[in-house]
Amino acid sequence: MKRVLLTGAAGGIATWLRKLLPPVYPELVLTDIREPKDLQAGERFIQADISKADEIERVCDGVEGIIHLGGRSGEAPWETILEANIVGCYNLFEAARKAGVKRVVFATSNHAVGFYPRTTTIGTEVLARPDSRYGVSKLFGEGLGAMYAYKHGIGVTALRIGNVGDRPLDVRRLSIWIKPEDLVQLIRIGLERPGLVYEVMYGISDNQRSWYDNSRAETLGYKPQWRSEDYAADVISAEPSEGKHPAAEYYQGGTFCAEEYTADFPSMKMKS
Ligand code: 15L
């Protein structure tokens, strides 16, 4: 795979990937609604608004694989989610189909299943339990991916990414952290593994406190190299002790679950 398109190139995850991917995909093309502030000479950037079908179609021309990070990466009003993550994601898959793109790796999120208690371990076949409009939009993208895989023959991988960074930021992230280098490994499986049709994997490193059964990813060749536990003592001692919303503490999705929460938490807890 030579020409690979990275959407959401001005965002946080792309900041890591822009450093790690060029040796693997020398013809990497970047796109976003705005140019990355730190764009380097030698990086190829094409500006496009994903909510405009013709703009994203133009960018997909000649592309073999897409890593789709573009869109809103957190909770937002419905109109924003609708445009960036629903319309935008549809436009992306349509543009991929029209351009004959072979593979798409879609960045979905742990928030597609955020309303599972932290006491449970979930695989990729559990019922959806999105914790936000954002999480719902990620499930929409997973569904689109499956449809374009089975109906149009694009090999699609949906990565339910936890939290990407150099190190886990807090106690919750000890369970969902992924080091950028491990994310690259998952992306490469999605873009390169022969015979791939449609796969869902959790985007996490080798975390002892993980809430996910990521055995499907391992079967496909994923061997995470980084462990959040190495940071656990520091992270735990730095965790603020003041009370958080009980729903944020109880569910895997954390504050995304607590935002706009109006249910009666004690009774919901009894039922989940
Ligand atoms: C996500 O899906 C977000 O894109 C990211 O900003 C973090 O909030 C992450 O989840 C998380 O759950 O930590």
PDB file of C-alpha atoms and ligand atoms in Angstrom:
ATOM      1  CA  MET A   1       0.000   0.000   0.000  1.00  0.00           C
ATOM      2  CA  LYS A   2       1.575   3.229  -1.126  1.00  0.00           C
ATOM      3  CA  ARG A   3      -0.739   6.197  -1.224  1.00  0.00           C
ATOM      4  CA  VAL A   4      -2.534   6.411   2.131  1.00  0.00           C
ATOM      5  CA  LEU A   5      -4.801   9.287   3.148  1.00  0.00           C
ATOM      6  CA  LEU A   6      -4.920  10.482   6.762  1.00  0.00           C
ATOM      7  CA  THR A   7      -8.034  12.513   7.597  1.00  0.00           C
ATOM      8  CA  GLY A   8      -8.191  14.671  10.709  1.00  0.00           C
ATOM      9  CA  ALA A   9      -4.547  15.555  10.095  1.00  0.00           C
ATOM     10  CA  ALA A  10      -4.658  18.664  12.285  1.00  0.00           C
ATOM     11  CA  GLY A  11      -5.924  16.726  15.318  1.00  0.00           C
ATOM     12  CA  GLY A  12      -4.177  15.239  18.335  1.00  0.00           C
ATOM     13  CA  ILE A  13      -3.851  11.602  17.235  1.00  0.00           C
ATOM     14  CA  ALA A  14      -2.578  12.671  13.817  1.00  0.00           C
ATOM     15  CA  THR A  15       0.224  14.621  15.475  1.00  0.00           C
ATOM     16  CA  TRP A  16       1.695  11.252  16.503  1.00  0.00           C
ATOM     17  CA  LEU A  17       0.832   9.441  13.303  1.00  0.00           C
ATOM     18  CA  ARG A  18       2.374  12.105  11.090  1.00  0.00           C
ATOM     19  CA  LYS A  19       5.715  11.235  12.688  1.00  0.00           C
ATOM     20  CA  LEU A  20       5.322   7.467  12.700  1.00  0.00           C
ATOM     21  CA  LEU A  21       3.626   6.685   9.397  1.00  0.00           C
ATOM     22  CA  PRO A  22       5.853   8.193   6.668  1.00  0.00           C
ATOM     23  CA  PRO A  23       8.531   5.480   6.913  1.00  0.00           C
ATOM     24  CA  VAL A  24       5.759   2.907   6.427  1.00  0.00           C
ATOM     25  CA  TYR A  25       3.651   4.780   3.856  1.00  0.00           C
ATOM     26  CA  PRO A  26       5.982   7.136   1.976  1.00  0.00           C
ATOM     27  CA  GLU A  27       3.158   8.654  -0.075  1.00  0.00           C
ATOM     28  CA  LEU A  28       1.099   9.697   2.937  1.00  0.00           C
ATOM     29  CA  VAL A  29      -1.422  12.429   2.113  1.00  0.00           C
ATOM     30  CA  LEU A  30      -2.865  14.591   4.895  1.00  0.00           C
ATOM     31  CA  THR A  31      -6.237  16.257   4.902  1.00  0.00           C
ATOM     32  CA  ASP A  32      -8.298  18.319   7.342  1.00  0.00           C
ATOM     33  CA  ILE A  33     -10.569  21.341   7.340  1.00  0.00           C
ATOM     34  CA  ARG A  34      -7.574  23.404   8.448  1.00  0.00           C
ATOM     35  CA  GLU A  35      -3.867  23.010   7.894  1.00  0.00           C
ATOM     36  CA  PRO A  36      -1.891  21.507  10.805  1.00  0.00           C
ATOM     37  CA  LYS A  37      -0.092  24.379  12.574  1.00  0.00           C
ATOM     38  CA  ASP A  38       3.223  22.542  12.505  1.00  0.00           C
ATOM     39  CA  LEU A  39       3.052  21.275   8.921  1.00  0.00           C
ATOM     40  CA  GLN A  40       6.566  20.319   7.816  1.00  0.00           C
ATOM     41  CA  ALA A  41       8.215  20.748   4.462  1.00  0.00           C
ATOM     42  CA  GLY A  42       7.827  17.413   2.717  1.00  0.00           C
ATOM     43  CA  GLU A  43       4.388  16.703   4.189  1.00  0.00           C
ATOM     44  CA  ARG A  44       1.650  16.621   1.581  1.00  0.00           C
ATOM     45  CA  PHE A  45      -1.510  18.399   2.793  1.00  0.00           C
ATOM     46  CA  ILE A  46      -4.757  18.948   0.908  1.00  0.00           C
ATOM     47  CA  GLN A  47      -7.394  21.082   2.638  1.00  0.00           C
ATOM     48  CA  ALA A  48     -10.934  19.657   2.552  1.00  0.00           C
ATOM     49  CA  ASP A  49     -14.146  19.937   4.542  1.00  0.00           C
ATOM     50  CA  ILE A  50     -15.416  16.416   5.060  1.00  0.00           C
ATOM     51  CA  SER A  51     -19.005  17.595   5.297  1.00  0.00           C
ATOM     52  CA  LYS A  52     -18.763  18.601   1.625  1.00  0.00           C
ATOM     53  CA  ALA A  53     -18.904  15.502  -0.573  1.00  0.00           C
ATOM     54  CA  ASP A  54     -17.127  17.019  -3.575  1.00  0.00           C
ATOM     55  CA  GLU A  55     -14.204  18.209  -1.456  1.00  0.00           C
ATOM     56  CA  ILE A  56     -13.502  14.834   0.116  1.00  0.00           C
ATOM     57  CA  GLU A  57     -13.987  13.062  -3.225  1.00  0.00           C
ATOM     58  CA  ARG A  58     -11.268  15.209  -4.731  1.00  0.00           C
ATOM     59  CA  VAL A  59      -8.862  14.227  -1.956  1.00  0.00           C
ATOM     60  CA  CYS A  60      -9.568  10.483  -2.310  1.00  0.00           C
ATOM     61  CA  ASP A  61      -8.563  10.417  -5.956  1.00  0.00           C
ATOM     62  CA  GLY A  62      -5.740   7.899  -6.481  1.00  0.00           C
ATOM     63  CA  VAL A  63      -5.718   6.794  -2.833  1.00  0.00           C
ATOM     64  CA  GLU A  64      -5.346   3.083  -1.925  1.00  0.00           C
ATOM     65  CA  GLY A  65      -6.005   3.217   1.804  1.00  0.00           C
ATOM     66  CA  ILE A  66      -7.588   5.679   4.228  1.00  0.00           C
ATOM     67  CA  ILE A  67      -7.063   6.212   7.942  1.00  0.00           C
ATOM     68  CA  HIS A  68     -10.170   8.131   8.931  1.00  0.00           C
ATOM     69  CA  LEU A  69      -9.629  10.180  12.085  1.00  0.00           C
ATOM     70  CA  GLY A  70     -11.524  13.222  10.817  1.00  0.00           C
ATOM     71  CA  GLY A  71     -14.610  14.697  12.446  1.00  0.00           C
ATOM     72  CA  ARG A  72     -15.478  15.724  15.981  1.00  0.00           C
ATOM     73  CA  SER A  73     -13.443  13.850  18.597  1.00  0.00           C
ATOM     74  CA  GLY A  74     -15.643  14.465  21.624  1.00  0.00           C
ATOM     75  CA  GLU A  75     -19.155  15.336  22.732  1.00  0.00           C
ATOM     76  CA  ALA A  76     -20.787  18.293  20.991  1.00  0.00           C
ATOM     77  CA  PRO A  77     -24.219  19.671  20.116  1.00  0.00           C
ATOM     78  CA  TRP A  78     -26.203  17.472  17.739  1.00  0.00           C
ATOM     79  CA  GLU A  79     -25.782  19.825  14.760  1.00  0.00           C
ATOM     80  CA  THR A  80     -21.985  19.584  15.074  1.00  0.00           C
ATOM     81  CA  ILE A  81     -21.997  15.797  15.422  1.00  0.00           C
ATOM     82  CA  LEU A  82     -24.437  15.484  12.532  1.00  0.00           C
ATOM     83  CA  GLU A  83     -22.286  17.467  10.146  1.00  0.00           C
ATOM     84  CA  ALA A  84     -18.814  16.260  11.141  1.00  0.00           C
ATOM     85  CA  ASN A  85     -19.404  12.650  12.157  1.00  0.00           C
ATOM     86  CA  ILE A  86     -22.582  11.512  10.407  1.00  0.00           C
ATOM     87  CA  VAL A  87     -22.612  13.418   7.106  1.00  0.00           C
ATOM     88  CA  GLY A  88     -18.805  13.591   7.096  1.00  0.00           C
ATOM     89  CA  CYS A  89     -18.347   9.863   7.669  1.00  0.00           C
ATOM     90  CA  TYR A  90     -20.888   9.007   4.992  1.00  0.00           C
ATOM     91  CA  ASN A  91     -19.138  11.316   2.540  1.00  0.00           C
ATOM     92  CA  LEU A  92     -15.826   9.660   3.358  1.00  0.00           C
ATOM     93  CA  PHE A  93     -17.035   6.107   2.696  1.00  0.00           C
ATOM     94  CA  GLU A  94     -18.871   7.199  -0.462  1.00  0.00           C
ATOM     95  CA  ALA A  95     -15.753   8.955  -1.721  1.00  0.00           C
ATOM     96  CA  ALA A  96     -13.727   5.821  -0.916  1.00  0.00           C
ATOM     97  CA  ARG A  97     -16.131   3.649  -2.902  1.00  0.00           C
ATOM     98  CA  LYS A  98     -16.117   5.978  -5.899  1.00  0.00           C
ATOM     99  CA  ALA A  99     -12.309   6.218  -5.887  1.00  0.00           C
ATOM    100  CA  GLY A 100     -11.842   2.431  -5.642  1.00  0.00           C
ATOM    101  CA  VAL A 101     -10.077   2.653  -2.276  1.00  0.00           C
ATOM    102  CA  LYS A 102      -9.088  -0.845  -1.068  1.00  0.00           C
ATOM    103  CA  ARG A 103      -8.928  -0.368   2.697  1.00  0.00           C
ATOM    104  CA  VAL A 104     -10.365   2.014   5.296  1.00  0.00           C
ATOM    105  CA  VAL A 105      -9.327   2.138   8.951  1.00  0.00           C
ATOM    106  CA  PHE A 106     -11.975   4.038  10.870  1.00  0.00           C
ATOM    107  CA  ALA A 107     -11.213   5.586  14.249  1.00  0.00           C
ATOM    108  CA  THR A 108     -14.224   4.737  16.364  1.00  0.00           C
ATOM    109  CA  SER A 109     -14.075   5.081  20.128  1.00  0.00           C
ATOM    110  CA  ASN A 110     -14.418   3.419  23.509  1.00  0.00           C
ATOM    111  CA  HIS A 111     -17.409   5.762  23.888  1.00  0.00           C
ATOM    112  CA  ALA A 112     -19.402   3.562  21.502  1.00  0.00           C
ATOM    113  CA  VAL A 113     -19.671   1.176  24.464  1.00  0.00           C
ATOM    114  CA  GLY A 114     -19.015   3.574  27.349  1.00  0.00           C
ATOM    115  CA  PHE A 115     -22.021   2.593  29.453  1.00  0.00           C
ATOM    116  CA  TYR A 116     -20.565  -0.748  30.558  1.00  0.00           C
ATOM    117  CA  PRO A 117     -19.545  -0.844  34.216  1.00  0.00           C
ATOM    118  CA  ARG A 118     -15.846  -0.850  34.962  1.00  0.00           C
ATOM    119  CA  THR A 119     -16.346  -4.197  36.685  1.00  0.00           C
ATOM    120  CA  THR A 120     -17.050  -5.887  33.344  1.00  0.00           C
ATOM    121  CA  THR A 121     -14.804  -7.046  30.530  1.00  0.00           C
ATOM    122  CA  ILE A 122     -16.356  -6.611  27.116  1.00  0.00           C
ATOM    123  CA  GLY A 123     -15.493  -8.012  23.724  1.00  0.00           C
ATOM    124  CA  THR A 124     -16.384  -6.579  20.340  1.00  0.00           C
ATOM    125  CA  GLU A 125     -19.671  -8.455  20.124  1.00  0.00           C
ATOM    126  CA  VAL A 126     -21.476  -6.844  23.047  1.00  0.00           C
ATOM    127  CA  LEU A 127     -24.552  -4.722  22.441  1.00  0.00           C
ATOM    128  CA  ALA A 128     -23.829  -1.078  21.743  1.00  0.00           C
ATOM    129  CA  ARG A 129     -24.013   1.192  24.797  1.00  0.00           C
ATOM    130  CA  PRO A 130     -22.891   4.615  23.576  1.00  0.00           C
ATOM    131  CA  ASP A 131     -22.403   7.204  26.295  1.00  0.00           C
ATOM    132  CA  SER A 132     -22.860  10.366  24.201  1.00  0.00           C
ATOM    133  CA  ARG A 133     -24.061  11.693  20.863  1.00  0.00           C
ATOM    134  CA  TYR A 134     -20.408  11.370  19.924  1.00  0.00           C
ATOM    135  CA  GLY A 135     -20.469   7.651  20.831  1.00  0.00           C
ATOM    136  CA  VAL A 136     -23.634   7.160  18.770  1.00  0.00           C
ATOM    137  CA  SER A 137     -21.935   8.788  15.783  1.00  0.00           C
ATOM    138  CA  LYS A 138     -19.020   6.376  16.140  1.00  0.00           C
ATOM    139  CA  LEU A 139     -21.446   3.441  16.011  1.00  0.00           C
ATOM    140  CA  PHE A 140     -22.910   4.951  12.863  1.00  0.00           C
ATOM    141  CA  GLY A 141     -19.406   4.908  11.372  1.00  0.00           C
ATOM    142  CA  GLU A 142     -18.914   1.277  12.455  1.00  0.00           C
ATOM    143  CA  GLY A 143     -22.208   0.420  10.732  1.00  0.00           C
ATOM    144  CA  LEU A 144     -21.230   2.290   7.583  1.00  0.00           C
ATOM    145  CA  GLY A 145     -17.926   0.441   7.603  1.00  0.00           C
ATOM    146  CA  ALA A 146     -19.662  -2.938   7.751  1.00  0.00           C
ATOM    147  CA  MET A 147     -22.012  -1.961   4.937  1.00  0.00           C
ATOM    148  CA  TYR A 148     -19.227  -0.729   2.657  1.00  0.00           C
ATOM    149  CA  ALA A 149     -17.206  -3.845   3.446  1.00  0.00           C
ATOM    150  CA  TYR A 150     -19.875  -6.400   2.665  1.00  0.00           C
ATOM    151  CA  LYS A 151     -21.695  -4.488  -0.087  1.00  0.00           C
ATOM    152  CA  HIS A 152     -18.773  -2.854  -1.888  1.00  0.00           C
ATOM    153  CA  GLY A 153     -15.770  -5.007  -1.008  1.00  0.00           C
ATOM    154  CA  ILE A 154     -13.722  -2.352   0.808  1.00  0.00           C
ATOM    155  CA  GLY A 155     -11.684  -3.945   3.624  1.00  0.00           C
ATOM    156  CA  VAL A 156     -12.740  -1.988   6.715  1.00  0.00           C
ATOM    157  CA  THR A 157     -11.330  -1.958  10.233  1.00  0.00           C
ATOM    158  CA  ALA A 158     -13.043  -0.091  13.049  1.00  0.00           C
ATOM    159  CA  LEU A 159     -10.643   0.696  15.881  1.00  0.00           C
ATOM    160  CA  ARG A 160     -12.408   1.474  19.152  1.00  0.00           C
ATOM    161  CA  ILE A 161      -9.635   3.705  20.370  1.00  0.00           C
ATOM    162  CA  GLY A 162      -9.149   4.285  24.068  1.00  0.00           C
ATOM    163  CA  ASN A 163      -6.851   7.230  24.733  1.00  0.00           C
ATOM    164  CA  VAL A 164      -3.746   7.864  22.644  1.00  0.00           C
ATOM    165  CA  GLY A 165      -0.651   9.387  24.172  1.00  0.00           C
ATOM    166  CA  ASP A 166       2.863   8.985  25.414  1.00  0.00           C
ATOM    167  CA  ARG A 167       1.589   7.810  28.794  1.00  0.00           C
ATOM    168  CA  PRO A 168      -1.730   7.196  30.552  1.00  0.00           C
ATOM    169  CA  LEU A 169      -3.136  10.466  31.864  1.00  0.00           C
ATOM    170  CA  ASP A 170      -5.190   9.239  34.833  1.00  0.00           C
ATOM    171  CA  VAL A 171      -6.556   6.139  36.551  1.00  0.00           C
ATOM    172  CA  ARG A 172      -9.317   5.615  33.980  1.00  0.00           C
ATOM    173  CA  ARG A 173      -6.797   5.786  31.160  1.00  0.00           C
ATOM    174  CA  LEU A 174      -4.727   2.991  32.776  1.00  0.00           C
ATOM    175  CA  SER A 175      -7.460   0.733  31.381  1.00  0.00           C
ATOM    176  CA  ILE A 176      -7.809   2.287  27.921  1.00  0.00           C
ATOM    177  CA  TRP A 177      -4.447   3.835  27.067  1.00  0.00           C
ATOM    178  CA  ILE A 178      -2.696   3.171  23.785  1.00  0.00           C
ATOM    179  CA  LYS A 179       0.814   4.223  22.883  1.00  0.00           C
ATOM    180  CA  PRO A 180       0.974   5.690  19.350  1.00  0.00           C
ATOM    181  CA  GLU A 181       3.410   2.972  18.214  1.00  0.00           C
ATOM    182  CA  ASP A 182       0.873   0.284  19.160  1.00  0.00           C
ATOM    183  CA  LEU A 183      -1.831   2.190  17.294  1.00  0.00           C
ATOM    184  CA  VAL A 184       0.353   2.097  14.185  1.00  0.00           C
ATOM    185  CA  GLN A 185       0.518  -1.675  14.536  1.00  0.00           C
ATOM    186  CA  LEU A 186      -3.300  -1.889  14.526  1.00  0.00           C
ATOM    187  CA  ILE A 187      -3.557   0.496  11.583  1.00  0.00           C
ATOM    188  CA  ARG A 188      -1.112  -1.630   9.623  1.00  0.00           C
ATOM    189  CA  ILE A 189      -3.197  -4.731  10.271  1.00  0.00           C
ATOM    190  CA  GLY A 190      -6.220  -2.853   8.949  1.00  0.00           C
ATOM    191  CA  LEU A 191      -4.468  -1.597   5.832  1.00  0.00           C
ATOM    192  CA  GLU A 192      -2.277  -4.570   5.023  1.00  0.00           C
ATOM    193  CA  ARG A 193      -3.524  -7.877   6.412  1.00  0.00           C
ATOM    194  CA  PRO A 194      -4.523 -10.060   3.464  1.00  0.00           C
ATOM    195  CA  GLY A 195      -8.142 -11.158   3.212  1.00  0.00           C
ATOM    196  CA  LEU A 196      -9.531  -8.706   5.736  1.00  0.00           C
ATOM    197  CA  VAL A 197     -13.247  -7.921   5.225  1.00  0.00           C
ATOM    198  CA  TYR A 198     -14.618  -6.149   8.304  1.00  0.00           C
ATOM    199  CA  GLU A 199     -13.070  -6.117  11.750  1.00  0.00           C
ATOM    200  CA  VAL A 200     -13.649  -4.319  15.029  1.00  0.00           C
ATOM    201  CA  MET A 201     -10.728  -4.090  17.450  1.00  0.00           C
ATOM    202  CA  TYR A 202     -10.012  -2.175  20.618  1.00  0.00           C
ATOM    203  CA  GLY A 203      -7.291   0.418  20.286  1.00  0.00           C
ATOM    204  CA  ILE A 204      -5.480  -0.235  23.559  1.00  0.00           C
ATOM    205  CA  SER A 205      -1.964  -1.206  24.573  1.00  0.00           C
ATOM    206  CA  ASP A 206      -1.093  -4.198  26.767  1.00  0.00           C
ATOM    207  CA  ASN A 207      -2.973  -2.882  29.801  1.00  0.00           C
ATOM    208  CA  GLN A 208      -3.288  -5.108  32.851  1.00  0.00           C
ATOM    209  CA  ARG A 209      -6.382  -3.126  33.931  1.00  0.00           C
ATOM    210  CA  SER A 210      -8.041  -3.318  30.508  1.00  0.00           C
ATOM    211  CA  TRP A 211     -11.834  -3.573  30.329  1.00  0.00           C
ATOM    212  CA  TYR A 212     -11.702  -5.141  26.888  1.00  0.00           C
ATOM    213  CA  ASP A 213     -11.281  -8.603  25.484  1.00  0.00           C
ATOM    214  CA  ASN A 214      -9.101  -7.792  22.482  1.00  0.00           C
ATOM    215  CA  SER A 215      -8.505 -11.381  21.435  1.00  0.00           C
ATOM    216  CA  ARG A 216      -9.719 -10.749  17.899  1.00  0.00           C
ATOM    217  CA  ALA A 217      -6.959  -8.179  17.422  1.00  0.00           C
ATOM    218  CA  GLU A 218      -4.423 -10.666  18.769  1.00  0.00           C
ATOM    219  CA  THR A 219      -5.684 -13.337  16.381  1.00  0.00           C
ATOM    220  CA  LEU A 220      -5.109 -10.875  13.545  1.00  0.00           C
ATOM    221  CA  GLY A 221      -1.505 -10.397  14.658  1.00  0.00           C
ATOM    222  CA  TYR A 222      -1.598  -7.539  17.166  1.00  0.00           C
ATOM    223  CA  LYS A 223       1.224  -7.705  19.703  1.00  0.00           C
ATOM    224  CA  PRO A 224       1.109  -4.526  21.799  1.00  0.00           C
ATOM    225  CA  GLN A 225       4.529  -3.493  23.065  1.00  0.00           C
ATOM    226  CA  TRP A 226       3.539  -1.016  25.772  1.00  0.00           C
ATOM    227  CA  ARG A 227       1.985  -1.554  29.211  1.00  0.00           C
ATOM    228  CA  SER A 228       0.069   1.065  31.171  1.00  0.00           C
ATOM    229  CA  GLU A 229       0.905  -0.738  34.400  1.00  0.00           C
ATOM    230  CA  ASP A 230       4.444   0.617  34.177  1.00  0.00           C
ATOM    231  CA  TYR A 231       2.943   4.049  34.920  1.00  0.00           C
ATOM    232  CA  ALA A 232       0.323   2.908  37.442  1.00  0.00           C
ATOM    233  CA  ALA A 233       2.013   3.975  40.672  1.00  0.00           C
ATOM    234  CA  ASP A 234       2.657   7.528  39.393  1.00  0.00           C
ATOM    235  CA  VAL A 235      -0.788   7.874  37.870  1.00  0.00           C
ATOM    236  CA  ILE A 236      -2.582   6.643  40.989  1.00  0.00           C
ATOM    237  CA  SER A 237      -0.672   8.940  43.306  1.00  0.00           C
ATOM    238  CA  ALA A 238      -1.403  11.950  41.060  1.00  0.00           C
ATOM    239  CA  GLU A 239      -5.160  11.229  40.844  1.00  0.00           C
ATOM    240  CA  PRO A 240      -7.191  14.028  42.479  1.00  0.00           C
ATOM    241  CA  SER A 241      -9.177  12.749  45.436  1.00  0.00           C
ATOM    242  CA  GLU A 242     -12.198  15.064  45.149  1.00  0.00           C
ATOM    243  CA  GLY A 243     -15.511  13.387  44.326  1.00  0.00           C
ATOM    244  CA  LYS A 244     -16.504  12.921  40.728  1.00  0.00           C
ATOM    245  CA  HIS A 245     -19.994  12.212  39.436  1.00  0.00           C
ATOM    246  CA  PRO A 246     -20.839   8.625  40.477  1.00  0.00           C
ATOM    247  CA  ALA A 247     -21.728   7.696  36.902  1.00  0.00           C
ATOM    248  CA  ALA A 248     -18.327   8.930  35.732  1.00  0.00           C
ATOM    249  CA  GLU A 249     -16.642   6.725  38.332  1.00  0.00           C
ATOM    250  CA  TYR A 250     -18.804   3.679  37.725  1.00  0.00           C
ATOM    251  CA  TYR A 251     -18.897   3.389  33.941  1.00  0.00           C
ATOM    252  CA  GLN A 252     -16.035   2.832  31.518  1.00  0.00           C
ATOM    253  CA  GLY A 253     -16.846   5.994  29.543  1.00  0.00           C
ATOM    254  CA  GLY A 254     -16.084   8.222  32.552  1.00  0.00           C
ATOM    255  CA  THR A 255     -17.133  11.864  32.253  1.00  0.00           C
ATOM    256  CA  PHE A 256     -18.789  11.223  28.881  1.00  0.00           C
ATOM    257  CA  CYS A 257     -21.351   9.152  30.836  1.00  0.00           C
ATOM    258  CA  ALA A 258     -21.890  11.831  33.454  1.00  0.00           C
ATOM    259  CA  GLU A 259     -22.347  14.722  31.040  1.00  0.00           C
ATOM    260  CA  GLU A 260     -26.050  15.707  30.768  1.00  0.00           C
ATOM    261  CA  TYR A 261     -26.910  12.698  32.972  1.00  0.00           C
ATOM    262  CA  THR A 262     -30.507  12.759  34.264  1.00  0.00           C
ATOM    263  CA  ALA A 263     -31.179   9.098  35.227  1.00  0.00           C
ATOM    264  CA  ASP A 264     -31.379   7.993  38.865  1.00  0.00           C
ATOM    265  CA  PHE A 265     -27.862   6.586  39.257  1.00  0.00           C
ATOM    266  CA  PRO A 266     -28.442   4.269  42.280  1.00  0.00           C
ATOM    267  CA  SER A 267     -31.300   2.486  40.553  1.00  0.00           C
ATOM    268  CA  MET A 268     -29.460   2.323  37.217  1.00  0.00           C
ATOM    269  CA  LYS A 269     -26.482   0.806  38.976  1.00  0.00           C
ATOM    270  CA  MET A 270     -28.684  -1.934  40.402  1.00  0.00           C
ATOM    271  CA  LYS A 271     -29.865  -2.809  36.883  1.00  0.00           C
ATOM    272  CA  SER A 272     -26.595  -2.730  34.949  1.00  0.00           C
TER     273      SER A 272
HETATM  274  C1  15L B   1     -12.241   9.713  22.828  1.00  0.00           C
HETATM  275  O1  15L B   1     -12.934   9.084  22.051  1.00  0.00           O
HETATM  276  C2  15L B   1     -11.808  11.096  22.550  1.00  0.00           C
HETATM  277  O2  15L B   1     -11.613  11.321  21.179  1.00  0.00           O
HETATM  278  C3  15L B   1     -10.584  11.489  23.324  1.00  0.00           C
HETATM  279  O3  15L B   1     -10.444  12.879  23.241  1.00  0.00           O
HETATM  280  C4  15L B   1     -10.655  11.042  24.780  1.00  0.00           C
HETATM  281  O4  15L B   1     -11.680  11.728  25.429  1.00  0.00           O
HETATM  282  C5  15L B   1     -10.880   9.556  24.817  1.00  0.00           C
HETATM  283  O5  15L B   1     -11.996   9.187  24.063  1.00  0.00           O
HETATM  284  C6  15L B   1     -11.043   9.022  26.240  1.00  0.00           C
HETATM  285  O6  15L B   1     -12.025   8.341  26.516  1.00  0.00           O
HETATM  286  O7  15L B   1     -10.162   9.266  27.049  1.00  0.00           O
END
